[in-house]
Amino acid sequence: MSDIVSITLGYELAAAGEPQLRNPFFEVLGAVRQEGSIAGAARRLGWSYRHLWGYLKEQETRHGRSLILWDKGRAARLSAFAEKLLWAETRIRARLAPQIENLAAEIGRELTVAFDDAAPIATCVASHDLALPRLRALCEAADGVLFDLRFAGSLEALAALRAQRCLFAGIHLPCSRPELARRGSALHRAFAPRLRLGREKLIQVGRRTQGLMVPTGNPRRVHSIGQLRRLRFVNRAVGTGTRALLDELLRAGGVEPGSVPGYDRIESTHLAVAAAVASGQADVGFGIQAAAVEMGVDFVPLVVEDYFLVCDRATLDGPAARSVISVLASAAWREAVSTLPGYDAHDAGRVRSLRRTLPWYASDPA
């Protein structure tokens, strides 16, 4: 096999759910790693032992390298090459999660309109989040509303709302820690100029926990922002709410960004940050707890933040907003969010004013 790898992508029409980029070869390697034996992996995959053994031998011949260490008297385990392949694929999927979601949303929107040009569509550009795909599925199941979700940075989402390219913009702010979003903070400087007081409203989606992602067992004993000066770090991009929150935490902790090794190393999603830590490419990252758990790394909680959908107040009178708010206030949404570590549906569906909610307005006269 050539060292240059080419791929072909395809898609299927399916019921509402989270789009996935899947490959049977990597699912097999993942099952062997997870189960620690060929027999266990076969059970996990629903294959016979003989079929899985033959498949692995066939793939070893195809790739010209060993995938499994077949030592007599020991359980089969992945070779170093197979581990390297599996981690590379894990990082790629984590990094491309928003693009996959965006592509699936665009295809779904166009095909939905082809089936029914009267179908109600709620367009949303949002900061990357693991709960919003579940909101999309519930909206479609409950009211037949297409929650047309595209992931981008928080500031790009607000720019899309201002340009009327969407009805909702998904952002997140640490309202439970008002000192982090006071006037003059990194969060205030980033968000305040892009929000229109008196014209826009906030719809509460829920809350989620952000913190430090560290390898299993936390071998470096990381517990605070101040320790980042001596660790290999992986960051989020400028323009994301998570990056603005981190910058404010660094300022509050007296840590200069330039003193953090890897501060300029960027990953595009929470999952990609967690994958970098899980694969040993970084000692620590900053992101949401649910992503850390999904990638099997440990988590040090630092901030509980609120996630909102921002919309024009006139949008609240339309069918799209009524459907979204109804779903957010439902028991089904509370149940969906409850299975994501670090999330809760606190006040979900509640409509809030900017002035009464955002910390930098706290000292303003009512």
mmCIF file of C-alpha atoms in Angstrom:
data_model
loop_
_atom_site.group_PDB
_atom_site.id
_atom_site.type_symbol
_atom_site.label_atom_id
_atom_site.label_comp_id
_atom_site.label_asym_id
_atom_site.label_seq_id
_atom_site.Cartn_x
_atom_site.Cartn_y
_atom_site.Cartn_z
ATOM 1 C CA MET A 1 0.000 0.000 0.000
ATOM 2 C CA SER A 2 1.253 3.527 -0.788
ATOM 3 C CA ASP A 3 2.082 5.776 2.172
ATOM 4 C CA ILE A 4 -0.257 8.385 0.647
ATOM 5 C CA VAL A 5 -3.752 7.699 1.984
ATOM 6 C CA SER A 6 -6.822 8.741 0.001
ATOM 7 C CA ILE A 7 -10.412 8.452 1.187
ATOM 8 C CA THR A 8 -13.919 8.560 -0.233
ATOM 9 C CA LEU A 9 -16.819 9.987 1.771
ATOM 10 C CA GLY A 10 -20.509 9.145 1.449
ATOM 11 C CA TYR A 11 -23.708 9.799 3.368
ATOM 12 C CA GLU A 12 -27.045 8.125 4.047
ATOM 13 C CA LEU A 13 -30.526 9.460 4.672
ATOM 14 C CA ALA A 14 -31.432 8.677 8.277
ATOM 15 C CA ALA A 15 -33.779 9.540 11.098
ATOM 16 C CA ALA A 16 -32.919 12.542 13.255
ATOM 17 C CA GLY A 17 -29.729 11.989 15.220
ATOM 18 C CA GLU A 18 -26.163 13.101 15.549
ATOM 19 C CA PRO A 19 -24.245 12.910 12.242
ATOM 20 C CA GLN A 20 -21.247 10.635 12.504
ATOM 21 C CA LEU A 21 -18.154 10.039 10.431
ATOM 22 C CA ARG A 22 -17.766 6.282 10.701
ATOM 23 C CA ASN A 23 -15.345 3.703 9.364
ATOM 24 C CA PRO A 24 -15.619 -0.057 10.099
ATOM 25 C CA PHE A 25 -11.830 -0.504 10.179
ATOM 26 C CA PHE A 26 -11.402 1.979 13.023
ATOM 27 C CA GLU A 27 -14.471 0.654 14.815
ATOM 28 C CA VAL A 28 -12.767 -2.746 14.856
ATOM 29 C CA LEU A 29 -9.494 -1.338 16.206
ATOM 30 C CA GLY A 30 -11.421 0.610 18.840
ATOM 31 C CA ALA A 31 -13.289 -2.513 19.925
ATOM 32 C CA VAL A 32 -10.043 -4.491 20.311
ATOM 33 C CA ARG A 33 -8.524 -1.712 22.394
ATOM 34 C CA GLN A 34 -11.669 -1.332 24.503
ATOM 35 C CA GLU A 35 -12.223 -5.037 25.157
ATOM 36 C CA GLY A 36 -8.612 -6.189 25.341
ATOM 37 C CA SER A 37 -9.214 -9.369 23.351
ATOM 38 C CA ILE A 38 -10.417 -10.588 19.948
ATOM 39 C CA ALA A 39 -13.257 -12.531 21.564
ATOM 40 C CA GLY A 40 -14.455 -9.474 23.504
ATOM 41 C CA ALA A 41 -14.201 -7.250 20.432
ATOM 42 C CA ALA A 42 -16.190 -9.763 18.385
ATOM 43 C CA ARG A 43 -18.983 -9.742 20.974
ATOM 44 C CA ARG A 44 -18.977 -5.943 21.053
ATOM 45 C CA LEU A 45 -19.237 -5.726 17.266
ATOM 46 C CA GLY A 46 -21.732 -8.584 16.898
ATOM 47 C CA TRP A 47 -19.263 -10.548 14.750
ATOM 48 C CA SER A 48 -18.092 -14.130 15.076
ATOM 49 C CA TYR A 49 -14.580 -14.687 16.405
ATOM 50 C CA ARG A 50 -13.545 -16.351 13.159
ATOM 51 C CA HIS A 51 -14.886 -13.481 11.019
ATOM 52 C CA LEU A 52 -13.082 -10.838 13.080
ATOM 53 C CA TRP A 53 -9.828 -12.815 13.136
ATOM 54 C CA GLY A 54 -9.973 -13.182 9.350
ATOM 55 C CA TYR A 55 -10.798 -9.488 8.880
ATOM 56 C CA LEU A 56 -7.810 -8.399 10.958
ATOM 57 C CA LYS A 57 -5.440 -10.737 9.066
ATOM 58 C CA GLU A 58 -6.810 -9.393 5.776
ATOM 59 C CA GLN A 59 -6.223 -5.794 6.900
ATOM 60 C CA GLU A 60 -2.681 -6.596 8.016
ATOM 61 C CA THR A 61 -1.944 -7.974 4.565
ATOM 62 C CA ARG A 62 -3.554 -4.953 2.920
ATOM 63 C CA HIS A 63 -1.599 -2.405 4.966
ATOM 64 C CA GLY A 64 1.632 -4.389 5.033
ATOM 65 C CA ARG A 65 2.030 -3.913 8.787
ATOM 66 C CA SER A 66 1.022 -5.701 11.965
ATOM 67 C CA LEU A 67 -2.144 -4.414 13.610
ATOM 68 C CA ILE A 68 -2.409 -6.931 16.441
ATOM 69 C CA LEU A 69 0.241 -8.391 18.729
ATOM 70 C CA TRP A 70 -0.598 -12.099 18.673
ATOM 71 C CA ASP A 71 1.727 -13.308 21.466
ATOM 72 C CA LYS A 72 0.942 -16.823 22.615
ATOM 73 C CA GLY A 73 -0.528 -17.025 26.081
ATOM 74 C CA ARG A 74 -1.432 -13.313 26.131
ATOM 75 C CA ALA A 75 -4.575 -11.455 25.122
ATOM 76 C CA ALA A 76 -4.416 -9.848 21.703
ATOM 77 C CA ARG A 77 -3.652 -6.137 21.779
ATOM 78 C CA LEU A 78 -3.083 -3.365 19.276
ATOM 79 C CA SER A 79 0.374 -2.861 17.812
ATOM 80 C CA ALA A 80 2.067 0.529 18.117
ATOM 81 C CA PHE A 81 1.156 1.204 14.479
ATOM 82 C CA ALA A 82 -2.522 0.406 15.077
ATOM 83 C CA GLU A 83 -2.562 2.620 18.178
ATOM 84 C CA LYS A 84 -1.051 5.445 16.152
ATOM 85 C CA LEU A 85 -3.663 5.002 13.418
ATOM 86 C CA LEU A 86 -6.537 4.899 15.897
ATOM 87 C CA TRP A 87 -5.440 8.042 17.730
ATOM 88 C CA ALA A 88 -4.940 9.875 14.423
ATOM 89 C CA GLU A 89 -8.485 8.975 13.359
ATOM 90 C CA THR A 90 -9.859 9.966 16.774
ATOM 91 C CA ARG A 91 -8.210 13.392 16.563
ATOM 92 C CA ILE A 92 -9.448 13.894 12.994
ATOM 93 C CA ARG A 93 -13.062 13.099 13.923
ATOM 94 C CA ALA A 94 -12.892 15.364 16.966
ATOM 95 C CA ARG A 95 -11.372 18.206 14.953
ATOM 96 C CA LEU A 96 -13.879 17.897 12.112
ATOM 97 C CA ALA A 97 -16.989 17.531 14.297
ATOM 98 C CA PRO A 98 -18.328 21.049 13.518
ATOM 99 C CA GLN A 99 -17.705 20.678 9.780
ATOM 100 C CA ILE A 100 -19.457 17.299 9.783
ATOM 101 C CA GLU A 101 -22.414 18.784 11.648
ATOM 102 C CA ASN A 102 -22.496 21.776 9.293
ATOM 103 C CA LEU A 103 -22.347 19.623 6.161
ATOM 104 C CA ALA A 104 -25.071 17.316 7.433
ATOM 105 C CA ALA A 105 -27.235 20.334 8.324
ATOM 106 C CA GLU A 106 -26.844 21.875 4.869
ATOM 107 C CA ILE A 107 -27.689 18.641 3.074
ATOM 108 C CA GLY A 108 -30.600 17.996 5.446
ATOM 109 C CA ARG A 109 -31.994 21.506 4.966
ATOM 110 C CA GLU A 110 -31.959 21.303 1.169
ATOM 111 C CA LEU A 111 -33.492 17.829 1.098
ATOM 112 C CA THR A 112 -36.112 18.791 3.683
ATOM 113 C CA VAL A 113 -37.211 21.692 1.495
ATOM 114 C CA ALA A 114 -37.275 19.362 -1.512
ATOM 115 C CA PHE A 115 -39.660 17.050 0.355
ATOM 116 C CA ASP A 116 -41.754 19.882 1.816
ATOM 117 C CA ASP A 117 -41.107 23.495 0.861
ATOM 118 C CA ALA A 118 -43.457 24.634 3.665
ATOM 119 C CA ALA A 119 -41.406 22.922 6.405
ATOM 120 C CA PRO A 120 -40.622 25.365 9.252
ATOM 121 C CA ILE A 121 -36.875 26.009 9.608
ATOM 122 C CA ALA A 122 -35.117 27.482 12.646
ATOM 123 C CA THR A 123 -31.646 28.564 11.515
ATOM 124 C CA CYS A 124 -28.981 28.620 14.230
ATOM 125 C CA VAL A 125 -25.265 29.434 14.158
ATOM 126 C CA ALA A 126 -23.744 28.416 17.462
ATOM 127 C CA SER A 127 -20.612 27.939 19.483
ATOM 128 C CA HIS A 128 -19.567 24.282 19.480
ATOM 129 C CA ASP A 129 -21.624 22.317 21.972
ATOM 130 C CA LEU A 130 -22.481 18.653 22.548
ATOM 131 C CA ALA A 131 -26.102 19.246 23.614
ATOM 132 C CA LEU A 132 -27.382 21.213 20.609
ATOM 133 C CA PRO A 133 -27.524 18.211 18.228
ATOM 134 C CA ARG A 134 -29.928 16.654 20.748
ATOM 135 C CA LEU A 135 -32.031 19.811 20.655
ATOM 136 C CA ARG A 136 -32.186 19.520 16.890
ATOM 137 C CA ALA A 137 -33.418 15.930 17.090
ATOM 138 C CA LEU A 138 -36.077 16.825 19.674
ATOM 139 C CA CYS A 139 -37.359 19.796 17.639
ATOM 140 C CA GLU A 140 -37.781 17.598 14.589
ATOM 141 C CA ALA A 141 -39.481 14.832 16.580
ATOM 142 C CA ALA A 142 -41.805 17.135 18.547
ATOM 143 C CA ASP A 143 -43.000 19.686 15.999
ATOM 144 C CA GLY A 144 -41.411 18.775 12.688
ATOM 145 C CA VAL A 145 -39.288 21.945 12.905
ATOM 146 C CA LEU A 146 -35.895 21.693 11.232
ATOM 147 C CA PHE A 147 -33.385 23.133 13.711
ATOM 148 C CA ASP A 148 -30.836 24.089 11.054
ATOM 149 C CA LEU A 149 -27.661 24.054 13.142
ATOM 150 C CA ARG A 150 -24.245 25.272 12.023
ATOM 151 C CA PHE A 151 -21.271 25.457 14.381
ATOM 152 C CA ALA A 152 -18.920 28.449 14.470
ATOM 153 C CA GLY A 153 -17.211 30.558 17.128
ATOM 154 C CA SER A 154 -19.463 32.546 19.471
ATOM 155 C CA LEU A 155 -18.451 35.866 17.923
ATOM 156 C CA GLU A 156 -18.993 34.575 14.387
ATOM 157 C CA ALA A 157 -22.426 33.355 15.486
ATOM 158 C CA LEU A 158 -23.348 36.830 16.720
ATOM 159 C CA ALA A 159 -22.066 38.355 13.476
ATOM 160 C CA ALA A 160 -24.303 35.954 11.529
ATOM 161 C CA LEU A 161 -27.283 37.016 13.648
ATOM 162 C CA ARG A 162 -26.530 40.703 13.048
ATOM 163 C CA ALA A 163 -26.309 40.028 9.297
ATOM 164 C CA GLN A 164 -29.669 38.163 9.430
ATOM 165 C CA ARG A 165 -28.090 34.906 8.248
ATOM 166 C CA CYS A 166 -29.731 33.048 11.145
ATOM 167 C CA LEU A 167 -32.565 33.362 13.646
ATOM 168 C CA PHE A 168 -30.544 32.204 16.654
ATOM 169 C CA ALA A 169 -26.923 32.570 17.762
ATOM 170 C CA GLY A 170 -25.570 30.148 20.372
ATOM 171 C CA ILE A 171 -23.197 31.666 22.948
ATOM 172 C CA HIS A 172 -22.025 30.845 26.471
ATOM 173 C CA LEU A 173 -21.081 33.103 29.385
ATOM 174 C CA PRO A 174 -20.082 32.460 33.046
ATOM 175 C CA CYS A 175 -23.002 34.246 34.693
ATOM 176 C CA SER A 176 -22.405 32.273 37.905
ATOM 177 C CA ARG A 177 -18.972 33.953 38.132
ATOM 178 C CA PRO A 178 -19.810 37.618 37.462
ATOM 179 C CA GLU A 179 -16.267 38.737 38.301
ATOM 180 C CA LEU A 180 -15.084 36.979 35.126
ATOM 181 C CA ALA A 181 -17.451 38.999 32.943
ATOM 182 C CA ARG A 182 -17.315 42.369 34.643
ATOM 183 C CA ARG A 183 -16.895 45.595 32.688
ATOM 184 C CA GLY A 184 -13.469 45.679 31.057
ATOM 185 C CA SER A 185 -12.997 41.888 31.147
ATOM 186 C CA ALA A 186 -11.972 39.878 28.085
ATOM 187 C CA LEU A 187 -15.528 38.533 27.886
ATOM 188 C CA HIS A 188 -17.073 42.002 28.126
ATOM 189 C CA ARG A 189 -14.780 43.361 25.404
ATOM 190 C CA ALA A 190 -15.534 40.403 23.138
ATOM 191 C CA PHE A 191 -19.298 40.133 23.550
ATOM 192 C CA ALA A 192 -20.765 43.507 24.567
ATOM 193 C CA PRO A 193 -20.160 45.288 21.215
ATOM 194 C CA ARG A 194 -21.895 42.416 19.392
ATOM 195 C CA LEU A 195 -25.062 42.287 21.505
ATOM 196 C CA ARG A 196 -27.890 44.792 20.974
ATOM 197 C CA LEU A 197 -29.390 45.958 24.233
ATOM 198 C CA GLY A 198 -33.155 46.450 24.008
ATOM 199 C CA ARG A 199 -33.442 44.582 20.714
ATOM 200 C CA GLU A 200 -32.183 41.073 21.449
ATOM 201 C CA LYS A 201 -33.229 38.462 23.990
ATOM 202 C CA LEU A 202 -31.579 35.407 25.527
ATOM 203 C CA ILE A 203 -33.209 31.971 25.564
ATOM 204 C CA GLN A 204 -31.704 29.749 28.261
ATOM 205 C CA VAL A 205 -30.509 26.395 26.917
ATOM 206 C CA GLY A 206 -28.937 25.156 30.136
ATOM 207 C CA ARG A 207 -25.605 25.145 31.921
ATOM 208 C CA ARG A 208 -22.348 23.291 31.359
ATOM 209 C CA THR A 209 -19.039 22.964 33.183
ATOM 210 C CA GLN A 210 -15.703 24.112 31.756
ATOM 211 C CA GLY A 211 -12.343 23.207 33.210
ATOM 212 C CA LEU A 212 -8.968 21.588 32.681
ATOM 213 C CA MET A 213 -8.666 18.327 30.747
ATOM 214 C CA VAL A 214 -5.776 16.157 31.936
ATOM 215 C CA PRO A 215 -4.563 12.588 31.252
ATOM 216 C CA THR A 216 -6.193 9.749 33.163
ATOM 217 C CA GLY A 217 -5.044 9.770 36.775
ATOM 218 C CA ASN A 218 -3.894 13.413 36.499
ATOM 219 C CA PRO A 219 -0.201 12.430 36.692
ATOM 220 C CA ARG A 220 1.013 16.059 36.809
ATOM 221 C CA ARG A 221 -1.391 16.879 39.674
ATOM 222 C CA VAL A 222 -2.958 19.776 37.797
ATOM 223 C CA HIS A 223 -5.563 21.661 39.823
ATOM 224 C CA SER A 224 -5.375 25.313 38.800
ATOM 225 C CA ILE A 225 -4.800 27.768 35.958
ATOM 226 C CA GLY A 226 -1.579 28.913 37.610
ATOM 227 C CA GLN A 227 0.086 25.564 36.828
ATOM 228 C CA LEU A 228 -0.197 26.020 33.048
ATOM 229 C CA ARG A 229 3.198 27.774 32.879
ATOM 230 C CA ARG A 230 5.010 24.433 33.121
ATOM 231 C CA LEU A 231 2.749 22.223 30.994
ATOM 232 C CA ARG A 232 2.181 21.567 27.296
ATOM 233 C CA PHE A 233 -1.138 23.254 26.617
ATOM 234 C CA VAL A 234 -3.628 23.102 23.742
ATOM 235 C CA ASN A 235 -5.958 26.070 23.170
ATOM 236 C CA ARG A 236 -9.103 27.077 21.292
ATOM 237 C CA ALA A 237 -9.185 29.651 18.496
ATOM 238 C CA VAL A 238 -9.554 33.417 18.857
ATOM 239 C CA GLY A 239 -13.235 34.293 18.406
ATOM 240 C CA THR A 240 -14.523 31.390 20.482
ATOM 241 C CA GLY A 241 -16.219 31.992 23.812
ATOM 242 C CA THR A 242 -13.996 29.363 25.408
ATOM 243 C CA ARG A 243 -10.849 31.245 24.360
ATOM 244 C CA ALA A 244 -12.235 34.501 25.814
ATOM 245 C CA LEU A 245 -13.127 32.710 29.061
ATOM 246 C CA LEU A 246 -9.654 31.178 29.297
ATOM 247 C CA ASP A 247 -8.013 34.573 28.722
ATOM 248 C CA GLU A 248 -10.011 36.035 31.586
ATOM 249 C CA LEU A 249 -9.125 33.106 33.871
ATOM 250 C CA LEU A 250 -5.447 33.606 33.004
ATOM 251 C CA ARG A 251 -5.717 37.324 33.801
ATOM 252 C CA ALA A 252 -7.475 36.589 37.092
ATOM 253 C CA GLY A 253 -4.770 34.068 37.974
ATOM 254 C CA GLY A 254 -1.915 36.435 37.117
ATOM 255 C CA VAL A 255 -0.702 34.230 34.259
ATOM 256 C CA GLU A 256 0.670 35.848 31.107
ATOM 257 C CA PRO A 257 -0.540 33.985 27.987
ATOM 258 C CA GLY A 258 2.971 34.048 26.553
ATOM 259 C CA SER A 259 4.237 32.068 29.537
ATOM 260 C CA VAL A 260 1.971 29.095 28.722
ATOM 261 C CA PRO A 261 3.706 26.556 26.428
ATOM 262 C CA GLY A 262 1.264 25.774 23.620
ATOM 263 C CA TYR A 263 -0.982 28.818 24.141
ATOM 264 C CA ASP A 264 -0.822 29.402 20.376
ATOM 265 C CA ARG A 265 -1.500 25.767 19.513
ATOM 266 C CA ILE A 266 -5.113 25.676 18.327
ATOM 267 C CA GLU A 267 -7.774 22.976 18.114
ATOM 268 C CA SER A 268 -11.206 23.678 16.641
ATOM 269 C CA THR A 269 -13.481 21.848 19.105
ATOM 270 C CA HIS A 270 -13.752 20.730 22.716
ATOM 271 C CA LEU A 271 -13.492 17.128 21.516
ATOM 272 C CA ALA A 272 -10.297 17.877 19.589
ATOM 273 C CA VAL A 273 -8.729 19.438 22.682
ATOM 274 C CA ALA A 274 -9.663 16.357 24.716
ATOM 275 C CA ALA A 275 -8.297 14.059 21.987
ATOM 276 C CA ALA A 276 -4.966 15.913 21.995
ATOM 277 C CA VAL A 277 -4.686 15.313 25.740
ATOM 278 C CA ALA A 278 -5.823 11.688 25.472
ATOM 279 C CA SER A 279 -3.250 10.918 22.767
ATOM 280 C CA GLY A 280 -0.381 12.413 24.761
ATOM 281 C CA GLN A 281 0.162 15.387 22.453
ATOM 282 C CA ALA A 282 -0.636 17.808 25.278
ATOM 283 C CA ASP A 283 -0.469 17.707 29.077
ATOM 284 C CA VAL A 284 -3.566 19.827 29.566
ATOM 285 C CA GLY A 285 -6.366 21.541 27.680
ATOM 286 C CA PHE A 286 -9.358 23.703 28.533
ATOM 287 C CA GLY A 287 -12.914 22.771 27.604
ATOM 288 C CA ILE A 288 -16.184 21.181 28.645
ATOM 289 C CA GLN A 289 -16.492 18.189 30.954
ATOM 290 C CA ALA A 290 -18.622 16.151 28.529
ATOM 291 C CA ALA A 291 -15.836 16.195 25.925
ATOM 292 C CA ALA A 292 -13.263 15.089 28.491
ATOM 293 C CA VAL A 293 -15.450 12.154 29.543
ATOM 294 C CA GLU A 294 -16.122 11.163 25.927
ATOM 295 C CA MET A 295 -12.379 11.020 25.206
ATOM 296 C CA GLY A 296 -11.586 9.183 28.444
ATOM 297 C CA VAL A 297 -9.475 11.860 30.145
ATOM 298 C CA ASP A 298 -9.794 13.323 33.618
ATOM 299 C CA PHE A 299 -11.347 16.696 34.326
ATOM 300 C CA VAL A 300 -10.736 19.493 36.835
ATOM 301 C CA PRO A 301 -13.875 21.697 37.015
ATOM 302 C CA LEU A 302 -13.336 25.468 37.115
ATOM 303 C CA VAL A 303 -16.428 27.311 35.865
ATOM 304 C CA VAL A 304 -20.136 26.605 35.430
ATOM 305 C CA GLU A 305 -21.393 28.702 32.522
ATOM 306 C CA ASP A 306 -24.770 29.433 30.982
ATOM 307 C CA TYR A 307 -25.492 28.541 27.366
ATOM 308 C CA PHE A 308 -27.950 30.830 25.541
ATOM 309 C CA LEU A 309 -29.600 31.223 22.183
ATOM 310 C CA VAL A 310 -29.597 34.923 21.277
ATOM 311 C CA CYS A 311 -32.389 36.150 19.021
ATOM 312 C CA ASP A 312 -34.128 39.324 17.949
ATOM 313 C CA ARG A 313 -37.091 39.969 20.240
ATOM 314 C CA ALA A 314 -39.415 39.923 17.194
ATOM 315 C CA THR A 315 -38.312 36.322 16.515
ATOM 316 C CA LEU A 316 -39.935 35.229 19.775
ATOM 317 C CA ASP A 317 -43.392 35.668 18.229
ATOM 318 C CA GLY A 318 -42.658 33.250 15.372
ATOM 319 C CA PRO A 319 -43.303 29.490 15.150
ATOM 320 C CA ALA A 320 -39.597 28.611 15.142
ATOM 321 C CA ALA A 321 -38.923 30.265 18.505
ATOM 322 C CA ARG A 322 -42.138 28.921 20.032
ATOM 323 C CA SER A 323 -41.139 25.391 19.044
ATOM 324 C CA VAL A 324 -37.563 25.727 20.315
ATOM 325 C CA ILE A 325 -38.675 27.252 23.636
ATOM 326 C CA SER A 326 -41.314 24.547 24.086
ATOM 327 C CA VAL A 327 -38.743 21.795 23.573
ATOM 328 C CA LEU A 328 -36.214 23.453 25.886
ATOM 329 C CA ALA A 329 -38.829 23.664 28.655
ATOM 330 C CA SER A 330 -39.821 20.004 28.238
ATOM 331 C CA ALA A 331 -39.036 16.924 30.310
ATOM 332 C CA ALA A 332 -37.570 15.357 27.165
ATOM 333 C CA TRP A 333 -34.894 18.071 27.019
ATOM 334 C CA ARG A 334 -34.066 17.689 30.712
ATOM 335 C CA GLU A 335 -33.658 13.956 30.180
ATOM 336 C CA ALA A 336 -31.527 14.432 27.046
ATOM 337 C CA VAL A 337 -29.172 16.839 28.819
ATOM 338 C CA SER A 338 -28.939 14.762 31.999
ATOM 339 C CA THR A 339 -26.824 12.123 30.249
ATOM 340 C CA LEU A 340 -24.117 14.643 29.286
ATOM 341 C CA PRO A 341 -21.526 14.997 32.090
ATOM 342 C CA GLY A 342 -21.305 18.536 33.424
ATOM 343 C CA TYR A 343 -24.592 19.660 31.849
ATOM 344 C CA ASP A 344 -27.931 20.541 33.386
ATOM 345 C CA ALA A 345 -31.134 22.075 32.041
ATOM 346 C CA HIS A 346 -31.354 24.817 34.672
ATOM 347 C CA ASP A 347 -34.046 27.345 33.637
ATOM 348 C CA ALA A 348 -34.056 25.915 30.101
ATOM 349 C CA GLY A 349 -36.619 27.629 27.878
ATOM 350 C CA ARG A 350 -36.688 30.791 29.984
ATOM 351 C CA VAL A 351 -36.466 34.062 28.020
ATOM 352 C CA ARG A 352 -34.129 36.589 29.624
ATOM 353 C CA SER A 353 -33.201 40.213 29.034
ATOM 354 C CA LEU A 354 -29.607 41.170 28.322
ATOM 355 C CA ARG A 355 -29.548 43.879 30.986
ATOM 356 C CA ARG A 356 -30.832 41.664 33.812
ATOM 357 C CA THR A 357 -28.683 38.669 32.895
ATOM 358 C CA LEU A 358 -25.233 39.744 31.739
ATOM 359 C CA PRO A 359 -22.749 40.563 34.506
ATOM 360 C CA TRP A 360 -21.316 43.717 32.946
ATOM 361 C CA TYR A 361 -24.711 45.420 33.250
ATOM 362 C CA ALA A 362 -25.012 44.632 36.966
ATOM 363 C CA SER A 363 -23.870 48.090 38.074
ATOM 364 C CA ASP A 364 -25.976 49.958 35.509
ATOM 365 C CA PRO A 365 -29.180 51.692 36.590
ATOM 366 C CA ALA A 366 -32.269 49.691 35.670
#
